[in-house]
CSV table of C-alpha atoms in Angstrom, one decimal:
chain,number,residue,atom,x,y,z
A,1,ASP,CA,-22.6,103.0,-20.8
A,2,ALA,CA,-25.9,101.6,-22.0
A,3,LYS,CA,-26.6,98.1,-20.6
A,4,THR,CA,-28.5,95.3,-22.2
A,5,THR,CA,-30.8,92.7,-20.7
A,6,GLN,CA,-31.4,89.3,-22.4
A,7,PRO,CA,-33.1,86.2,-21.3
A,8,PRO,CA,-30.5,83.6,-20.0
A,9,SER,CA,-31.7,80.8,-22.3
A,10,MET,CA,-34.2,79.8,-24.9
A,11,ASP,CA,-35.0,76.8,-27.0
A,12,CYS,CA,-36.0,76.7,-30.6
A,13,ALA,CA,-37.1,73.9,-32.9
A,14,GLU,CA,-35.0,73.2,-36.0
A,15,GLY,CA,-36.4,74.9,-39.1
A,16,ARG,CA,-38.5,77.4,-37.1
A,17,ALA,CA,-37.7,81.1,-36.7
A,18,ALA,CA,-35.8,82.1,-33.5
A,19,ASN,CA,-36.7,85.5,-32.0
A,20,LEU,CA,-34.2,86.7,-29.5
A,21,PRO,CA,-35.2,89.8,-27.5
A,22,CYS,CA,-32.9,92.4,-26.0
A,23,ASN,CA,-33.7,95.4,-23.8
A,24,HIS,CA,-31.5,98.5,-23.9
A,25,SER,CA,-33.7,101.1,-22.3
A,26,THR,CA,-30.8,103.5,-21.5
A,27,ILE,CA,-29.4,103.6,-25.1
A,28,SER,CA,-28.3,107.0,-26.4
A,29,GLY,CA,-29.1,108.4,-29.7
A,30,ASN,CA,-25.7,107.7,-31.3
A,31,GLU,CA,-25.2,104.2,-29.9
A,32,TYR,CA,-25.4,101.2,-32.2
A,33,VAL,CA,-26.8,97.8,-31.3
A,34,TYR,CA,-24.6,94.9,-32.3
A,35,TRP,CA,-25.3,91.2,-32.2
A,36,TYR,CA,-22.6,88.5,-31.9
A,37,ARG,CA,-22.8,84.8,-31.2
A,38,GLN,CA,-20.3,82.4,-29.6
A,39,ILE,CA,-20.4,78.7,-30.4
A,40,HIS,CA,-18.9,76.6,-27.6
A,41,SER,CA,-15.2,77.2,-27.1
A,42,GLN,CA,-14.9,79.4,-30.2
A,43,GLY,CA,-14.4,83.1,-30.6
A,44,PRO,CA,-17.5,85.3,-31.0
A,45,GLN,CA,-18.8,85.8,-34.5
A,46,TYR,CA,-20.4,89.0,-35.8
A,47,ILE,CA,-24.0,88.7,-36.9
A,48,ILE,CA,-25.5,92.1,-37.5
A,49,HIS,CA,-25.8,95.6,-36.3
A,50,GLY,CA,-28.1,98.7,-36.6
A,51,LEU,CA,-28.9,102.1,-35.3
A,52,LYS,CA,-32.6,102.7,-35.8
A,53,ASN,CA,-33.6,101.1,-39.0
A,54,ASN,CA,-34.4,97.4,-39.4
A,55,GLU,CA,-31.5,95.5,-40.9
A,56,THR,CA,-31.2,92.2,-42.7
A,57,ASN,CA,-28.3,90.1,-44.0
A,58,GLU,CA,-27.6,86.6,-45.0
A,59,MET,CA,-27.5,85.4,-41.4
A,60,ALA,CA,-30.3,87.3,-39.6
A,61,SER,CA,-32.7,90.2,-39.3
A,62,LEU,CA,-32.6,92.9,-36.7
A,63,ILE,CA,-35.7,94.7,-35.6
A,64,ILE,CA,-35.3,97.8,-33.5
A,65,THR,CA,-38.3,99.4,-31.9
A,66,GLU,CA,-39.1,103.0,-32.8
A,67,ASP,CA,-38.0,104.3,-29.3
A,68,ARG,CA,-34.8,102.2,-29.7
A,69,LYS,CA,-35.3,100.8,-26.2
A,70,SER,CA,-35.4,97.2,-27.3
A,71,SER,CA,-34.5,95.0,-30.3
A,72,THR,CA,-35.1,91.5,-31.6
A,73,LEU,CA,-32.7,89.3,-33.5
A,74,ILE,CA,-34.5,86.9,-35.9
A,75,LEU,CA,-32.9,83.8,-37.2
A,76,PRO,CA,-35.4,82.9,-39.9
A,77,HIS,CA,-34.8,79.1,-40.1
A,78,ALA,CA,-32.8,77.9,-37.2
A,79,THR,CA,-30.5,74.9,-37.7
A,80,LEU,CA,-28.6,72.8,-35.2
A,81,ARG,CA,-25.5,74.8,-36.0
A,82,ASP,CA,-27.2,77.9,-34.6
A,83,THR,CA,-26.9,76.6,-31.1
A,84,ALA,CA,-24.7,79.2,-29.4
A,85,VAL,CA,-24.7,82.0,-26.9
A,86,TYR,CA,-26.0,85.2,-28.5
A,87,TYR,CA,-24.8,88.6,-27.3
A,88,CYS,CA,-26.7,91.8,-27.7
A,89,ILE,CA,-24.3,94.7,-27.2
A,90,VAL,CA,-24.7,98.5,-27.2
A,91,ARG,CA,-21.5,99.9,-28.5
A,92,ASP,CA,-20.5,103.0,-26.6
A,93,PRO,CA,-19.4,106.2,-28.3
A,94,TRP,CA,-15.8,105.5,-27.6
A,95,GLY,CA,-16.0,102.3,-29.7
A,96,LYS,CA,-15.8,99.7,-26.9
A,97,PHE,CA,-18.0,96.6,-26.8
A,98,GLN,CA,-19.3,95.6,-23.4
A,99,PHE,CA,-20.4,91.9,-23.5
A,100,GLY,CA,-23.0,90.7,-21.1
A,101,ALA,CA,-24.0,87.2,-20.2
A,102,GLY,CA,-26.0,86.7,-23.5
A,103,THR,CA,-28.7,84.2,-24.3
A,104,GLN,CA,-27.9,80.5,-24.6
A,105,VAL,CA,-29.9,79.3,-27.6
A,106,VAL,CA,-30.4,75.6,-28.0
A,107,VAL,CA,-31.8,74.4,-31.3
A,108,THR,CA,-33.4,71.0,-31.1
A,109,PRO,CA,-34.3,68.5,-33.8
B,1,GLU,CA,-11.8,80.8,-40.6
B,2,THR,CA,-12.1,84.4,-39.6
B,3,GLY,CA,-8.7,85.6,-40.8
B,4,VAL,CA,-7.4,85.9,-37.2
B,5,THR,CA,-5.2,83.1,-35.9
B,6,GLN,CA,-4.0,82.5,-32.4
B,7,THR,CA,-1.2,80.3,-31.1
B,8,PRO,CA,-1.0,78.2,-29.1
B,9,ARG,CA,-4.5,77.0,-28.8
B,10,HIS,CA,-3.9,75.5,-25.4
B,11,LEU,CA,-1.3,76.4,-22.8
B,12,VAL,CA,-0.6,75.0,-19.3
B,13,MET,CA,1.9,77.0,-17.2
B,14,GLY,CA,3.1,77.2,-13.7
B,15,MET,CA,2.9,80.4,-11.7
B,16,THR,CA,6.7,81.1,-12.1
B,17,ASN,CA,6.8,80.6,-15.9
B,18,LYS,CA,7.0,83.2,-18.6
B,19,LYS,CA,5.0,82.5,-21.7
B,20,SER,CA,3.6,84.5,-24.7
B,21,LEU,CA,0.4,84.3,-26.6
B,22,LYS,CA,0.5,85.2,-30.3
B,23,CYS,CA,-2.2,86.6,-32.5
B,24,GLU,CA,-2.0,87.4,-36.2
B,25,GLN,CA,-4.6,88.9,-38.5
B,26,HIS,CA,-4.6,88.6,-42.3
B,27,LEU,CA,-7.4,91.1,-42.9
B,28,GLY,CA,-5.4,94.3,-43.3
B,29,HIS,CA,-7.1,95.8,-40.2
B,30,ASN,CA,-5.7,98.7,-38.1
B,31,ALA,CA,-6.9,97.7,-34.7
B,32,MET,CA,-6.3,94.7,-32.5
B,33,TYR,CA,-7.7,93.6,-29.2
B,34,TRP,CA,-7.2,91.2,-26.3
B,35,TYR,CA,-10.2,89.9,-24.4
B,36,LYS,CA,-10.3,87.5,-21.4
B,37,GLN,CA,-13.2,85.1,-20.9
B,38,SER,CA,-13.3,83.4,-17.5
B,39,ALA,CA,-15.6,80.5,-16.8
B,40,LYS,CA,-19.2,81.7,-16.4
B,41,LYS,CA,-18.2,85.4,-16.9
B,42,PRO,CA,-18.7,87.7,-19.8
B,43,LEU,CA,-15.9,88.6,-22.1
B,44,GLU,CA,-13.7,91.4,-20.6
B,45,LEU,CA,-11.8,93.8,-22.8
B,46,MET,CA,-8.2,93.9,-21.7
B,47,PHE,CA,-6.3,96.0,-24.3
B,48,VAL,CA,-6.8,97.8,-27.5
B,49,TYR,CA,-4.2,98.7,-30.1
B,50,SER,CA,-4.8,101.1,-33.0
B,51,LEU,CA,-2.0,101.4,-35.6
B,52,GLU,CA,0.4,99.8,-33.2
B,53,GLU,CA,-0.3,102.3,-30.4
B,54,ARG,CA,-2.0,101.1,-27.2
B,55,VAL,CA,-5.2,103.1,-26.8
B,56,GLU,CA,-7.0,101.2,-24.1
B,57,ASN,CA,-5.8,99.4,-21.0
B,58,ASN,CA,-8.7,98.3,-18.8
B,59,SER,CA,-7.0,98.1,-15.4
B,60,VAL,CA,-5.2,94.9,-16.3
B,61,PRO,CA,-2.6,93.7,-13.8
B,62,SER,CA,1.0,94.2,-14.9
B,63,ARG,CA,1.7,90.5,-15.1
B,64,PHE,CA,0.0,90.8,-18.5
B,65,SER,CA,2.1,92.7,-20.9
B,66,PRO,CA,0.9,93.3,-24.5
B,67,GLU,CA,3.1,94.1,-27.5
B,68,CYS,CA,2.1,95.1,-31.0
B,69,PRO,CA,5.1,95.2,-33.2
B,70,ASN,CA,3.0,95.9,-36.3
B,71,SER,CA,-0.6,96.1,-37.4
B,72,SER,CA,-0.8,92.4,-38.2
B,73,HIS,CA,0.7,90.9,-35.0
B,74,LEU,CA,-0.3,91.2,-31.3
B,75,PHE,CA,1.3,89.4,-28.4
B,76,LEU,CA,0.4,89.0,-24.8
B,77,HIS,CA,3.4,88.3,-22.6
B,78,LEU,CA,2.6,86.4,-19.3
B,79,HIS,CA,4.6,86.2,-16.2
B,80,THR,CA,4.0,85.2,-12.6
B,81,LEU,CA,0.4,84.4,-13.2
B,82,GLN,CA,-2.1,83.2,-10.7
B,83,PRO,CA,-4.5,80.3,-10.9
B,84,GLU,CA,-7.4,82.7,-11.2
B,85,ASP,CA,-5.9,83.9,-14.5
B,86,SER,CA,-6.9,80.6,-16.1
B,87,ALA,CA,-9.3,81.5,-18.9
B,88,LEU,CA,-9.9,81.7,-22.6
B,89,TYR,CA,-7.9,84.6,-24.1
B,90,LEU,CA,-9.3,85.9,-27.3
B,91,CYS,CA,-7.7,88.2,-29.9
B,92,ALA,CA,-9.8,90.3,-32.3
B,93,SER,CA,-9.2,92.8,-35.0
B,94,SER,CA,-11.1,95.5,-36.8
B,95,GLN,CA,-10.6,98.1,-39.4
B,96,ASP,CA,-11.1,101.2,-37.2
B,97,TRP,CA,-12.0,100.9,-33.5
B,98,ARG,CA,-13.4,104.4,-33.4
B,99,ASP,CA,-15.9,103.7,-36.2
B,100,ILE,CA,-19.0,102.8,-34.1
B,101,SER,CA,-21.2,102.8,-37.2
B,102,GLY,CA,-19.8,99.8,-38.9
B,103,ASP,CA,-16.6,98.4,-37.4
B,104,GLU,CA,-17.2,94.7,-36.7
B,105,GLN,CA,-14.6,92.8,-34.8
B,106,PHE,CA,-13.3,89.5,-36.1
B,107,PHE,CA,-12.2,87.1,-33.4
B,108,GLY,CA,-9.7,84.4,-33.3
B,109,PRO,CA,-10.3,80.9,-31.9
B,110,GLY,CA,-8.7,81.8,-28.5
B,111,THR,CA,-6.0,80.3,-26.4
B,112,ARG,CA,-7.2,78.2,-23.5
B,113,LEU,CA,-4.8,79.0,-20.6
B,114,THR,CA,-4.5,77.0,-17.4
B,115,VAL,CA,-2.3,78.2,-14.6
B,116,LEU,CA,-1.2,75.6,-12.1
């Protein structure tokens, strides 16, 4: 299974863009990168996913490097409600998600 | 609201009790999942059901017994648990667990279980 590496924590100022990095250097060609977040004591929430092209939706943008060994989740205008643990996951070919420790993002006023 | 509900939200039980966790999804999905989240540990996949058939069992002890009577309901029956089983138990659903290209999982709020 491909593994991911994320920084354990990061702070972001409210209203600024938050750029969350993720390394997945052993990713295979058919494995997708998914991002979820988990607000304290709630279930994880889907954010976005992609294979090799950059993706954007109403919540965030996902930038995947050309060699697919890393990606960045961008929250364009962070709000206090974006404080959460963010998980970068490489989904294996059998469909399973393997959650890591994630990045604790704290958005400050 | 994600369309996945779990009851109860909190449960305290003794090691000799038998209890059940319930999950219901209102999304018309075909796959349902149980995850365990212990303190300071990543989410661990426990079971996967697809069209009411168990397709994944991640070496979970037999004191945890899942049941999927139909595609909308999932239960986790608990008996003779240990204090280390105290955790947040999360249910999720998705349309097709094999579709790695676009099958996002929707999670319920979880049941906070404490075993005394």
